Tab-separated table of C-alpha atoms and ligand atoms in Angstrom:
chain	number	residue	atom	x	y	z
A	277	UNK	CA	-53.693	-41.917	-23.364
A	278	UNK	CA	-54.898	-38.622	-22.127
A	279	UNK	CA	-56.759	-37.863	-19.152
A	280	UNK	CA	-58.675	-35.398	-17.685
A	281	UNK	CA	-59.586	-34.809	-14.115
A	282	UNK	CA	-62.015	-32.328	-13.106
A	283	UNK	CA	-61.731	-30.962	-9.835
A	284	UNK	CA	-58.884	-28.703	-7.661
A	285	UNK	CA	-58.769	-30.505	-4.512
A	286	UNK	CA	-56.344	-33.142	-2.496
A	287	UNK	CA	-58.252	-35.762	-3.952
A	288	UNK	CA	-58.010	-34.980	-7.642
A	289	UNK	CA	-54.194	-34.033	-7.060
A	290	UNK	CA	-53.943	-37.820	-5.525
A	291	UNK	CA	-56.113	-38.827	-8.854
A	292	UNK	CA	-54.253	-37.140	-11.010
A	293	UNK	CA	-51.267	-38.527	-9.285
A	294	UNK	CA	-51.912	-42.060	-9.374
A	295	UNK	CA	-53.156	-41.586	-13.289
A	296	UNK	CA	-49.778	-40.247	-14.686
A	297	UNK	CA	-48.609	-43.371	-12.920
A	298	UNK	CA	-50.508	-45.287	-15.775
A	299	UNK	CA	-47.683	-46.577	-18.128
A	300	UNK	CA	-50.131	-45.966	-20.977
A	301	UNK	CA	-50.740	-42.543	-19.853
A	302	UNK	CA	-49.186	-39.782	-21.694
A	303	UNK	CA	-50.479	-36.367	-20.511
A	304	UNK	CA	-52.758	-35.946	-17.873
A	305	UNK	CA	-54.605	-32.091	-17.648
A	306	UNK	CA	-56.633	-31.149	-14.377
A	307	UNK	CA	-59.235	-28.632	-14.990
A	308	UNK	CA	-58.636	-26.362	-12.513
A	309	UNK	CA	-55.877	-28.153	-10.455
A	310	UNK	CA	-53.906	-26.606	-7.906
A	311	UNK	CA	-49.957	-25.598	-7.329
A	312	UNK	CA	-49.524	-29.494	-6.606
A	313	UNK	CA	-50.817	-30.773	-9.446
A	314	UNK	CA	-48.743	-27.642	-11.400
A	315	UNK	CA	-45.665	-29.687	-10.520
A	316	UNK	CA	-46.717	-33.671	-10.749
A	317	UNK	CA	-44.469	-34.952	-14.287
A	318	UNK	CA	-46.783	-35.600	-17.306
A	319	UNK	CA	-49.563	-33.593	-15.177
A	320	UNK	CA	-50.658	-29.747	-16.711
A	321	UNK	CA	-53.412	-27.213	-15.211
A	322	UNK	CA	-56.397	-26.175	-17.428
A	323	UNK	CA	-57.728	-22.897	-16.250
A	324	UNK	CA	-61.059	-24.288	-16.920
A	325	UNK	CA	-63.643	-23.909	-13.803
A	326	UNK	CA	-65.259	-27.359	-12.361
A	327	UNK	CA	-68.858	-26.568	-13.742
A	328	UNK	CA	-67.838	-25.368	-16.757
A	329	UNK	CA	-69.335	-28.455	-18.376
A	330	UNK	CA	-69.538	-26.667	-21.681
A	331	UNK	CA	-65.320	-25.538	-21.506
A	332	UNK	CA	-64.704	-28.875	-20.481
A	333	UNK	CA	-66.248	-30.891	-23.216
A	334	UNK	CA	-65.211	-28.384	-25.531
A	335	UNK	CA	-61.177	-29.229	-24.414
A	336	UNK	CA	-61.700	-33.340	-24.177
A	337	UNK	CA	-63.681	-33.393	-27.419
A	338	UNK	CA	-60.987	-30.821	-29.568
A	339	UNK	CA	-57.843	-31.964	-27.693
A	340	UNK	CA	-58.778	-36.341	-27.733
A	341	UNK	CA	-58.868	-36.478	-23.791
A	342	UNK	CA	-59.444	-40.456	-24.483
A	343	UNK	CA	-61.227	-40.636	-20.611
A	344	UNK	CA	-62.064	-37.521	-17.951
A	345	UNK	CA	-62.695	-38.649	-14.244
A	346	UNK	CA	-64.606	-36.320	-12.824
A	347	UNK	CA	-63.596	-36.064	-8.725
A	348	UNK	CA	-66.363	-33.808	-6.902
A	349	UNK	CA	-69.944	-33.969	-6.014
A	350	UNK	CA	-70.909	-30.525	-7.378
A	351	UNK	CA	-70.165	-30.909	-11.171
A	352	UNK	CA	-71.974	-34.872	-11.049
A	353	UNK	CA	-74.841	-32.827	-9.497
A	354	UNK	CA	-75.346	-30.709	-12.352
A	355	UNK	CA	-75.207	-33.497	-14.943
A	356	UNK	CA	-71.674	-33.734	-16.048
A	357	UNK	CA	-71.008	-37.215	-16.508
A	358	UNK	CA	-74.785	-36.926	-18.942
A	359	UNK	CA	-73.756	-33.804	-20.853
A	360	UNK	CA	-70.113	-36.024	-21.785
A	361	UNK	CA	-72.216	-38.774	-22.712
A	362	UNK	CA	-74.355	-37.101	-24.806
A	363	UNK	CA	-71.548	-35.983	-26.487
A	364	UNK	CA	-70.031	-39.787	-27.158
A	365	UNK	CA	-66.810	-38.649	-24.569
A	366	UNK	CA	-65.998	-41.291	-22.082
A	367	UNK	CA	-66.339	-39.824	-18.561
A	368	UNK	CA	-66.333	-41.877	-15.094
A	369	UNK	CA	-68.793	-40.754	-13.006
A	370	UNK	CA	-72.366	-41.491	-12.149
A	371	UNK	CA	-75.189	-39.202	-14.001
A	372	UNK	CA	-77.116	-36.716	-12.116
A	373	UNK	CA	-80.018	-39.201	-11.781
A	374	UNK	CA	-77.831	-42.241	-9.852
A	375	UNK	CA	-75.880	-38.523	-7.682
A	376	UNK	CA	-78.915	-37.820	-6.106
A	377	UNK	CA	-77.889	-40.468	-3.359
A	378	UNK	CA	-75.417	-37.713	-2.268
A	379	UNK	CA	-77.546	-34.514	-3.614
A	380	UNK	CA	-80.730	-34.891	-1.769
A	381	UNK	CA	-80.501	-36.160	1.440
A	382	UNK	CA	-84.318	-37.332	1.224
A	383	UNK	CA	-84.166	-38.734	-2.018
A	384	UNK	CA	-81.645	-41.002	-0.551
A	385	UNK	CA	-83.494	-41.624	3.204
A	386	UNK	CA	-86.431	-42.168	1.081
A	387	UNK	CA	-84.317	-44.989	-1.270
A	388	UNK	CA	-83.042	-46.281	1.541
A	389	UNK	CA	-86.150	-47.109	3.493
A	390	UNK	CA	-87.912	-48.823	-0.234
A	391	UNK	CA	-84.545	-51.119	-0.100
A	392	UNK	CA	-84.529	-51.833	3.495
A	393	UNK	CA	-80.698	-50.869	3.764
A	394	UNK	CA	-79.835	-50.195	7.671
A	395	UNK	CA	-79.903	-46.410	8.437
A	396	UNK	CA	-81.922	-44.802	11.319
A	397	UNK	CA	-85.056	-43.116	11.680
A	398	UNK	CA	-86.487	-39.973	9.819
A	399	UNK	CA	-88.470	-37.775	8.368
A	400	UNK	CA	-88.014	-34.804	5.814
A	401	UNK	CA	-89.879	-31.268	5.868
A	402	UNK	CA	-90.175	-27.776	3.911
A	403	UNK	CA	-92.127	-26.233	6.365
A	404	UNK	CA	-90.855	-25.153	10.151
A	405	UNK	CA	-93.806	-25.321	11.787
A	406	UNK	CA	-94.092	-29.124	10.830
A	407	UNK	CA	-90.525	-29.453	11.549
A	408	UNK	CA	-90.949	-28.384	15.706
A	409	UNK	CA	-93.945	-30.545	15.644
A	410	UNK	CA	-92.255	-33.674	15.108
A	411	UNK	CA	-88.991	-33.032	16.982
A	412	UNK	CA	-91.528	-32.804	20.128
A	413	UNK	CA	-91.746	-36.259	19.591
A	414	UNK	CA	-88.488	-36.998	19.457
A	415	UNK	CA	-84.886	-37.872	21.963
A	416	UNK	CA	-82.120	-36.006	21.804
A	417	UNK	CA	-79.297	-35.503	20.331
A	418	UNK	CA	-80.687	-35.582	17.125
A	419	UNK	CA	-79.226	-34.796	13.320
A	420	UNK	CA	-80.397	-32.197	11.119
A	421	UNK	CA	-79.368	-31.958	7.745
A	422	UNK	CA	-79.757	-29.240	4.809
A	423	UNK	CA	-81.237	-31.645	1.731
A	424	UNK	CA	-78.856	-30.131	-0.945
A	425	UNK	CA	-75.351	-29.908	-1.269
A	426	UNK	CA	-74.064	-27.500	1.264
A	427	UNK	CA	-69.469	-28.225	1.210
A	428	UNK	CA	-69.700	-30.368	3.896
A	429	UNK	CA	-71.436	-27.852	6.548
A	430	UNK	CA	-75.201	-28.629	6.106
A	431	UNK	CA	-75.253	-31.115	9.050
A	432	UNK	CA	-75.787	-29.832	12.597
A	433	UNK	CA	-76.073	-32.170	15.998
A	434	UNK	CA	-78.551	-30.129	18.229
A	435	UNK	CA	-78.728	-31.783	22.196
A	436	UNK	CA	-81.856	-29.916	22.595
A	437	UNK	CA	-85.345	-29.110	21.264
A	438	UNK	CA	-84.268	-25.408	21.564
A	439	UNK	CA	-80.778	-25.920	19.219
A	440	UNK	CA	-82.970	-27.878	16.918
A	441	UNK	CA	-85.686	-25.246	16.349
A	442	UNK	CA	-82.526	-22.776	15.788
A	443	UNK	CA	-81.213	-25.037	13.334
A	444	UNK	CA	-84.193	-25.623	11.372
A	445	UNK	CA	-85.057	-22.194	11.405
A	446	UNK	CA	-81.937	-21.136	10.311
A	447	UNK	CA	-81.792	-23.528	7.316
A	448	UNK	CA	-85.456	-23.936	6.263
A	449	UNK	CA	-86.412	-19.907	6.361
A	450	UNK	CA	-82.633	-18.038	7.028
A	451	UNK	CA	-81.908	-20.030	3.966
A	452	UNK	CA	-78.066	-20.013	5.498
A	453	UNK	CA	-77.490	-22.837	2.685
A	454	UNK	CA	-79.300	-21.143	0.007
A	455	UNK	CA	-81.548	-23.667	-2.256
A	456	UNK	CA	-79.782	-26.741	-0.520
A	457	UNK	CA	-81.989	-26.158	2.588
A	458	UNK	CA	-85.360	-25.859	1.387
A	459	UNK	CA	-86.239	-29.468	2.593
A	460	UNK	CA	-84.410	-30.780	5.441
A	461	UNK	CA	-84.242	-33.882	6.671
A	462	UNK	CA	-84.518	-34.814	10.610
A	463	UNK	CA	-83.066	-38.144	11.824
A	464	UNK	CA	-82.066	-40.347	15.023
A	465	UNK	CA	-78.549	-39.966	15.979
A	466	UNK	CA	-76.153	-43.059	15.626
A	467	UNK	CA	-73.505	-43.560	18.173
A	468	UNK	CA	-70.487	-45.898	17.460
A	469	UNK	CA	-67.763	-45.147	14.924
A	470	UNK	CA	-67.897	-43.758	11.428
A	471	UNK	CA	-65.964	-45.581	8.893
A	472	UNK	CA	-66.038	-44.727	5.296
A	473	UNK	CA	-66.698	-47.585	2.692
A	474	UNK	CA	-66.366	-47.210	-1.217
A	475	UNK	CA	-66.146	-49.293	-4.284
A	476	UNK	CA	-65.937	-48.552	-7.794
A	477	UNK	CA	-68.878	-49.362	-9.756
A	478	UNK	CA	-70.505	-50.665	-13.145
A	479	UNK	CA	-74.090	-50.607	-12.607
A	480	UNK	CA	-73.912	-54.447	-12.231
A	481	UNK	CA	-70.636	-55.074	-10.521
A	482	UNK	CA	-68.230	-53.797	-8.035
A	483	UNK	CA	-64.933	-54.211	-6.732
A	484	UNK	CA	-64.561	-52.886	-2.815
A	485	UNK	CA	-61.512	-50.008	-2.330
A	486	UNK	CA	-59.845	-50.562	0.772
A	487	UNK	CA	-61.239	-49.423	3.862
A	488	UNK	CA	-60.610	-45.897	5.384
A	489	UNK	CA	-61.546	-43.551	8.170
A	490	UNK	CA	-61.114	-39.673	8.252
A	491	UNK	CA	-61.807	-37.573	11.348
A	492	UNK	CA	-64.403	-34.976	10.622
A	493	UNK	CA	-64.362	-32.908	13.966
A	494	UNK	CA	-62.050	-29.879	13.788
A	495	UNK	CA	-59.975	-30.311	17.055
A	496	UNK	CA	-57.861	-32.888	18.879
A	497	UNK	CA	-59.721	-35.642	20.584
A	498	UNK	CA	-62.531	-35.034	17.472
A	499	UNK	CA	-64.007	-32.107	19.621
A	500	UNK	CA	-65.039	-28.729	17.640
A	501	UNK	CA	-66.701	-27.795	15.137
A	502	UNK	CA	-67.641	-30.287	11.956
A	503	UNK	CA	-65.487	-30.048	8.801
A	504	UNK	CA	-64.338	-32.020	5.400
A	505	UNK	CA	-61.897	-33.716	7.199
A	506	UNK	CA	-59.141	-33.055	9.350
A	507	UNK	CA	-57.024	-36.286	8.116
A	508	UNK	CA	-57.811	-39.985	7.172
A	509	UNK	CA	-56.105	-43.317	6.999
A	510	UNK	CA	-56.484	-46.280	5.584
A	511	UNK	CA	-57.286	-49.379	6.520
A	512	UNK	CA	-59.842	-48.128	9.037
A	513	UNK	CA	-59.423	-51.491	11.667
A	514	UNK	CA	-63.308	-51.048	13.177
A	515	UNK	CA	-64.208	-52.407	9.646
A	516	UNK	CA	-63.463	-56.347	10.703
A	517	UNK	CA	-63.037	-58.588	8.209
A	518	UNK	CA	-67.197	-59.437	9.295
A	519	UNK	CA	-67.903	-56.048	9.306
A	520	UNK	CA	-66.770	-55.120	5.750
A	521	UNK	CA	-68.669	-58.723	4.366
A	522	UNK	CA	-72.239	-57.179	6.334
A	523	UNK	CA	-71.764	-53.722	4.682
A	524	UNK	CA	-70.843	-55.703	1.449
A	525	UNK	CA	-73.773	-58.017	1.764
A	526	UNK	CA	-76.522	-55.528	3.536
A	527	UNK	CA	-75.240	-51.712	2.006
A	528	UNK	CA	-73.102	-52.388	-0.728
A	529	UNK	CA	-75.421	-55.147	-2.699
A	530	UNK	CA	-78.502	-53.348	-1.910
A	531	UNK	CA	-77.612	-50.531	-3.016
A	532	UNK	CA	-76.684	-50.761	-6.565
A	533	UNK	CA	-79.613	-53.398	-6.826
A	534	UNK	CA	-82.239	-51.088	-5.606
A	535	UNK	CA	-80.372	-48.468	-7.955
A	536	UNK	CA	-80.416	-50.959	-11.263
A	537	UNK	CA	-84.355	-51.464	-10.317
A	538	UNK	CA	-84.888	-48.101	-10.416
A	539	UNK	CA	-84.046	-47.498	-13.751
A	540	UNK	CA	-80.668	-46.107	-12.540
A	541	UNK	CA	-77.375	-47.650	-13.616
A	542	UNK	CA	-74.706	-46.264	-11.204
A	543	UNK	CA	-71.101	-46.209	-12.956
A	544	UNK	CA	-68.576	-44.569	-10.847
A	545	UNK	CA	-66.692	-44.846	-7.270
A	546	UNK	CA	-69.758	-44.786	-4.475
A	547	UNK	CA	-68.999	-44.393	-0.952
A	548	UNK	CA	-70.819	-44.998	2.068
A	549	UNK	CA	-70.471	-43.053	5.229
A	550	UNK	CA	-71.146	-45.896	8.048
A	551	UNK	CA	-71.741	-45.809	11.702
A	552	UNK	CA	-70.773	-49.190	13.428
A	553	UNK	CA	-72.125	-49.847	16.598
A	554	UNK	CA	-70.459	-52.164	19.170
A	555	UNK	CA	-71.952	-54.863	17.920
A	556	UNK	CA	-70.636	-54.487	14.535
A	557	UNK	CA	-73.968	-53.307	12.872
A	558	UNK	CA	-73.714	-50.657	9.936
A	559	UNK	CA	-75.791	-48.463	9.193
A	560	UNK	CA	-75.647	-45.483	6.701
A	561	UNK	CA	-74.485	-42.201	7.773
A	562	UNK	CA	-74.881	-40.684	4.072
A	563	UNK	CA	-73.878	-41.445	0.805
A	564	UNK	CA	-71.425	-39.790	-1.388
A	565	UNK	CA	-71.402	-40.049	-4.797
A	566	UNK	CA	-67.595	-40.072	-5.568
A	567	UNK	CA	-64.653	-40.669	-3.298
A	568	UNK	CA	-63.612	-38.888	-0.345
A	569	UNK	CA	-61.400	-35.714	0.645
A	570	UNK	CA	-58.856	-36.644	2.679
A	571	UNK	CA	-59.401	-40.683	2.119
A	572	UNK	CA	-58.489	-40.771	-1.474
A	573	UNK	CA	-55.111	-39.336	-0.594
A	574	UNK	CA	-53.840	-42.383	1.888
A	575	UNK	CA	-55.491	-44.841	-0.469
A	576	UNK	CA	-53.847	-43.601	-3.694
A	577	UNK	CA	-50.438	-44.042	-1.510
A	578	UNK	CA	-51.710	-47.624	-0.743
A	579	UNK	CA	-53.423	-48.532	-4.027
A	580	UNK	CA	-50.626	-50.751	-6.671
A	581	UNK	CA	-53.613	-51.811	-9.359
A	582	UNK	CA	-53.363	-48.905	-12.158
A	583	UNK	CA	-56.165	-46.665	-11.299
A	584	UNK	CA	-56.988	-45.845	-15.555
A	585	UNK	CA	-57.244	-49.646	-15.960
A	586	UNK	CA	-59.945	-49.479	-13.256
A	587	UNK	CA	-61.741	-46.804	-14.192
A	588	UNK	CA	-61.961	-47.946	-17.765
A	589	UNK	CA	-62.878	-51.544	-17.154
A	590	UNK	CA	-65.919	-50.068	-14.911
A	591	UNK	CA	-67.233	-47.770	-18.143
A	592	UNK	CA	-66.805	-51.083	-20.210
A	593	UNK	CA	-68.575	-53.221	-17.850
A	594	UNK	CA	-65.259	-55.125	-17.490
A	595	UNK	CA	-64.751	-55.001	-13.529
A	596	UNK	CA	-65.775	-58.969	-13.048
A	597	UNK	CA	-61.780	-59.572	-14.986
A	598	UNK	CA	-60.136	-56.908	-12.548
A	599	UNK	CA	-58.893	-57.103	-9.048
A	600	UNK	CA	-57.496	-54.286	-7.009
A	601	UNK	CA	-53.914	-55.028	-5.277
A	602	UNK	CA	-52.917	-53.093	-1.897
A	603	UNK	CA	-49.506	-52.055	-0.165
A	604	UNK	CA	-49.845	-54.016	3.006
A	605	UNK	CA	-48.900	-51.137	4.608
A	606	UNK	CA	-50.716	-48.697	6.668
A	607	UNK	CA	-50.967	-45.338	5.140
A	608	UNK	CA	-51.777	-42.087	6.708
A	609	UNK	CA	-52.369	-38.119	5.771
A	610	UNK	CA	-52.694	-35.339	8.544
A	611	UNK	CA	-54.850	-32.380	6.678
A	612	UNK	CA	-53.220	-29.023	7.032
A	613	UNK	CA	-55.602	-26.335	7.053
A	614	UNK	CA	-56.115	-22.039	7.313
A	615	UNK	CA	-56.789	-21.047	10.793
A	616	UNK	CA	-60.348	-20.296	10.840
A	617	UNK	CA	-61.154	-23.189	8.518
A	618	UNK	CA	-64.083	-24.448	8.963
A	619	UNK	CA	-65.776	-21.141	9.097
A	620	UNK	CA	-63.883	-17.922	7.684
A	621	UNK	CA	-60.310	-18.153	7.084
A	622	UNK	CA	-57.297	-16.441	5.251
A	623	UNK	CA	-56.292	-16.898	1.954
A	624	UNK	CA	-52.658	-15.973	0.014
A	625	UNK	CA	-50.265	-16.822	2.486
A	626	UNK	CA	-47.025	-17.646	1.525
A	627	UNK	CA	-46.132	-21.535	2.606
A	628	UNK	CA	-42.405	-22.367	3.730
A	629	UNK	CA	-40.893	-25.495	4.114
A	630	UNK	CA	-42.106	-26.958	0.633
A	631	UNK	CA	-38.915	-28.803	-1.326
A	632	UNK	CA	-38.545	-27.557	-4.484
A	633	UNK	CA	-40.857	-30.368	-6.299
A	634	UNK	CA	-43.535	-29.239	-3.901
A	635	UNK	CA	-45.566	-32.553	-3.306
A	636	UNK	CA	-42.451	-34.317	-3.113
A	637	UNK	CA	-40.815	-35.109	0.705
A	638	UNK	CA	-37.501	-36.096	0.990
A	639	UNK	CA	-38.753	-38.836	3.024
A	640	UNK	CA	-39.817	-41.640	0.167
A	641	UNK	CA	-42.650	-43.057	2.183
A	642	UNK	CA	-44.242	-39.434	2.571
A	643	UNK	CA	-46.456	-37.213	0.193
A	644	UNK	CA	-47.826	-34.184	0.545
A	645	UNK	CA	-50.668	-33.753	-1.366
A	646	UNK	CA	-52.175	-30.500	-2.295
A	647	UNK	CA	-55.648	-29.056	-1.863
A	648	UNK	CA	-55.959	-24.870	-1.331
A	649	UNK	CA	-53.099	-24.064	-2.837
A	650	UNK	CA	-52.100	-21.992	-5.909
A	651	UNK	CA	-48.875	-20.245	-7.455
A	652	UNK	CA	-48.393	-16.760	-7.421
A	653	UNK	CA	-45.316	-15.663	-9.402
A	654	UNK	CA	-43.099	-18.304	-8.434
A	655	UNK	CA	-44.333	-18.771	-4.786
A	656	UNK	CA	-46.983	-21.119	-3.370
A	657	UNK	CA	-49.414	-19.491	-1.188
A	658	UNK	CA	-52.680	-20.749	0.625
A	659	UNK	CA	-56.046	-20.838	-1.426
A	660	UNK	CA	-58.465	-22.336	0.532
A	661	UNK	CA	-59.192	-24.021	3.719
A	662	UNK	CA	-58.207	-27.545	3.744
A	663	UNK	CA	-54.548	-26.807	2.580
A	664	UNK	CA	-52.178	-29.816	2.573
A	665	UNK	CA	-52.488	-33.515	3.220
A	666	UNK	CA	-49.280	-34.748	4.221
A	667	UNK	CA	-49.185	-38.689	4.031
A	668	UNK	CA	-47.315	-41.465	4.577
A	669	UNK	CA	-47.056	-44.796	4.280
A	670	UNK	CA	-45.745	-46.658	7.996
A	671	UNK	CA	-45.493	-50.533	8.495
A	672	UNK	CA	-47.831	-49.693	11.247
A	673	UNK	CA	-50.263	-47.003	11.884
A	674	UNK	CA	-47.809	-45.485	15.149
A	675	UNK	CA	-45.190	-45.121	11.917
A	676	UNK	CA	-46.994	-43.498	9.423
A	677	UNK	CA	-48.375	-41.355	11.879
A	678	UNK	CA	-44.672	-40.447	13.388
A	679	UNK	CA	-43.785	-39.959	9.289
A	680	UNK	CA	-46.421	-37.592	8.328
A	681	UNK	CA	-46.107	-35.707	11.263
A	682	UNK	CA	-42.141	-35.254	11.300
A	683	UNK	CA	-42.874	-33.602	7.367
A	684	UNK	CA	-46.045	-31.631	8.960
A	685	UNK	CA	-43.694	-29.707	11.171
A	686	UNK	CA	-41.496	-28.553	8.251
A	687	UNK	CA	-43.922	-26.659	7.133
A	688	UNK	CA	-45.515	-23.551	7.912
A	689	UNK	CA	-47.311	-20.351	7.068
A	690	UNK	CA	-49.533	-17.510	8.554
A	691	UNK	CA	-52.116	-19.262	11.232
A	692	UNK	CA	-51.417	-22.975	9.540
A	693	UNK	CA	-53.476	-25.404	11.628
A	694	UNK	CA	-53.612	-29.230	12.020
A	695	UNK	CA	-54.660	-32.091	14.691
A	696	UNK	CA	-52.029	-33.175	16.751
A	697	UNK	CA	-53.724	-36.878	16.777
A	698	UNK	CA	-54.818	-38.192	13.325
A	699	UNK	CA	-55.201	-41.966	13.535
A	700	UNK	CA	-55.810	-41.841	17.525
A	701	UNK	CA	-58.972	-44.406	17.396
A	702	UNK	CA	-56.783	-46.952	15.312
A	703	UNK	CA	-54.105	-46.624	17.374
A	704	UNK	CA	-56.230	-47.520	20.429
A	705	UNK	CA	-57.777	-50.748	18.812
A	706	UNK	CA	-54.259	-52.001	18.169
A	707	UNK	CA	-52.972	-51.245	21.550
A	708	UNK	CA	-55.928	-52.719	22.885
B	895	LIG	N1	-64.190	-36.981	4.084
B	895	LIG	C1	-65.568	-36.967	3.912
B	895	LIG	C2	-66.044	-36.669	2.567
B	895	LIG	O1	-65.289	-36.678	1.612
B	895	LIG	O2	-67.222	-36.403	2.394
């Protein structure tokens, strides 16, 4: 088989990573890929951009690319997985229709409220002055969030009614995220602890991924500013064995449901951002339409069920026959980024330390999965912000943790930054 993954990030190198794994896998291209996925056996780089639906369908159609998986939010947004399937090309994702729960913040506030699936309170506005009106109304902190896609950054916390006018100002008529922020939503801040959830689905069925948690804050002790993720591992032990049957029963269930009677059949992985409380209630944070960067990297390390198998069993309604088998173990990635990273940062360093296969440590249980990175002449230098996820795999979270961390000090280049303390809360719960 032949496979295509679209996308350049950590995720789509631990994709592509866990596809060429496929024993009926032959060649597996990444359109554009990254100096990782350069080096990964069976695995080749397309210079072909992400939204270059047209290229892209033009390479699986004329080269038989027998299934493409497409791995970020911003090509399902602009109809990818409908412009394959238009053409007869078998492509996992959900259509632009069934990606608005992760392209329009109101669109999916709104979808939640008709289903009755837990989330808090809010309301959406395009004008300011309506905006200020209601947040006199309201407690703080509160969350304000761009409606379109905005990379992560379109979310700001304000602890006051004068941060909150700032940030609605600044998104609704600064237009500092461009179209994404000409409706914004306002809503009621959730305290407890974020977890992320995400299955893989057929429009009917599902089967749940293990559970993971990535920390999103910038700095040690999840202080600073907001970013992708900072590092993530997997399983996230807030999500109780009760916990993960309520977000199956009251989220999970719901959700496609309310999707299917809609009109919209939802075929690809979904994942839902939770806050639990300390009584064990979930509600939704957001919802992303695909799976998460850095939480696909520790659960490709974990996941043993071939990940093609999966994927094509969901596109021919097969899931019901499949079941997904786990390493027992507990794995880990610590994310290194470019200084500056979340905001501006440095790009084209040159990065010591890598072994000559690049992504491979000479510890077996570790990983380092690429994410900015690209080759120039024979070296590897920096390319974006969110460099490296280092991972491992540790009979206990304290291990993988002590694993990743020994390979994380290897390596280096120009203003390289990471968190000391990936996996901190988890450690805490066990020791507790
Ligand atoms: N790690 C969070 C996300 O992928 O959106």
């Amino acid at each position: 088989m032949r496979i295509l993954i679209v996308g350049s990030g950590g995720r789509e190198h631990a994709l592509a990573w866990k596809a060429a794994q496929s024993p009926d896998v032959t060649h597996v291209f990444v359109a554009p890929g990254n100096a990782g996925t350069a080096q990964e056996p069976k695995v080749r780089n397309l210079p072909i951009d992400a939204l270059n639906t047209t290229a892209l369908i033009e390479f699986a159609s004329t080269q038989q690319v027998d299934l493409t998986i497409i791995g970020p939010e911003a090509p399902l947004a602009a109809g990818i997985v409908d412009a394959f399937q238009s053409k007869g090309l078998p492509c996992f994702g959900p259509t632009q229709k069934a990606a608005q729960l992760e392209s329009s913040k109101a669109f999916s506030k709104a979808f939640m409220l008709r289903h009755g699936i837990p989330t808090s309170a809010y309301q959406a506005f395009t004008q300011l002055t309506d905006a200020i009106d209601y947040l006199k109304t309201q407690d703080f902190p509160i969350v304000i969030k761009a409606d379109g896609l905005a990379a992560g950054k379109g979310v700001v916390i304000a602890h006051t009614l004068d941060e909150a006018t700032i940030a609605c100002e600044m998104i609704l008529n600064q237009n500092r995220f461009g179209n994404a922020g000409n409706r914004i939503v306002i809503e009621a801040f959730l305290t407890g602890e974020e977890a992320s959830f995400m299955v893989i689905a057929d429009g009917l069925d599902f089967i749940a991924l293990e559970t993971s948690q990535d920390h999103k804050a910038r700095d040690d002790g999840d202080k600073g500013p907001n970013t992708g993720g900072m590092g993530a591992y997997s399983p996230a032990p807030v999500v109780t064995g009760k916990v993960k049957q309520h977000i199956i029963e009251d989220i999970i269930k719901p959700t496609l449901a309310g999707l299917k009677q809609e009109g919209i059949w939802y075929q690809g992985f979904l994942y839902a951002g939770v806050m639990i409380d300390n009584t064990g209630k979930a509600r939704v944070l957001e919802y992303n339409c695909r799976l998460g960067d850095p939480e696909t990297q520790p659960l490709m390390m974990r996941l043993k069920t071939d990940l093609v198998s999966l994927c094509q069993a969901s596109l021919q309604h097969r899931l019901p026959e499949m079941s997904c088998e786990w390493d027992k173990r507990i794995a880990l990635g610590v994310v290194m980024a470019a200084g500056g990273y979340p905001d501006d940062y440095q790009k084209g360093d040159p990065i010591t330390g890598l072994t000559p296969g690049a992504s491979i440590s000479l510890n077996p249980d570790c990983k380092i999965f690429h994410g900015g990175t690209a080759y120039k002449g024979d070296e590897i230098i920096t390319a974006g912000g969110r460099v490296l996820a280092v991972c491992a795999l540790g009979k206990d979270i304290k291990e993988a943790q002590a694993i990743a961390y020994q390979t994380v000090k290897t390596i280096h280049w120009d203003q390289c930054y990471y968190r000391h303390d990936i996996g901190y809360r988890a450690i805490e719960r066990i020791s507790v």
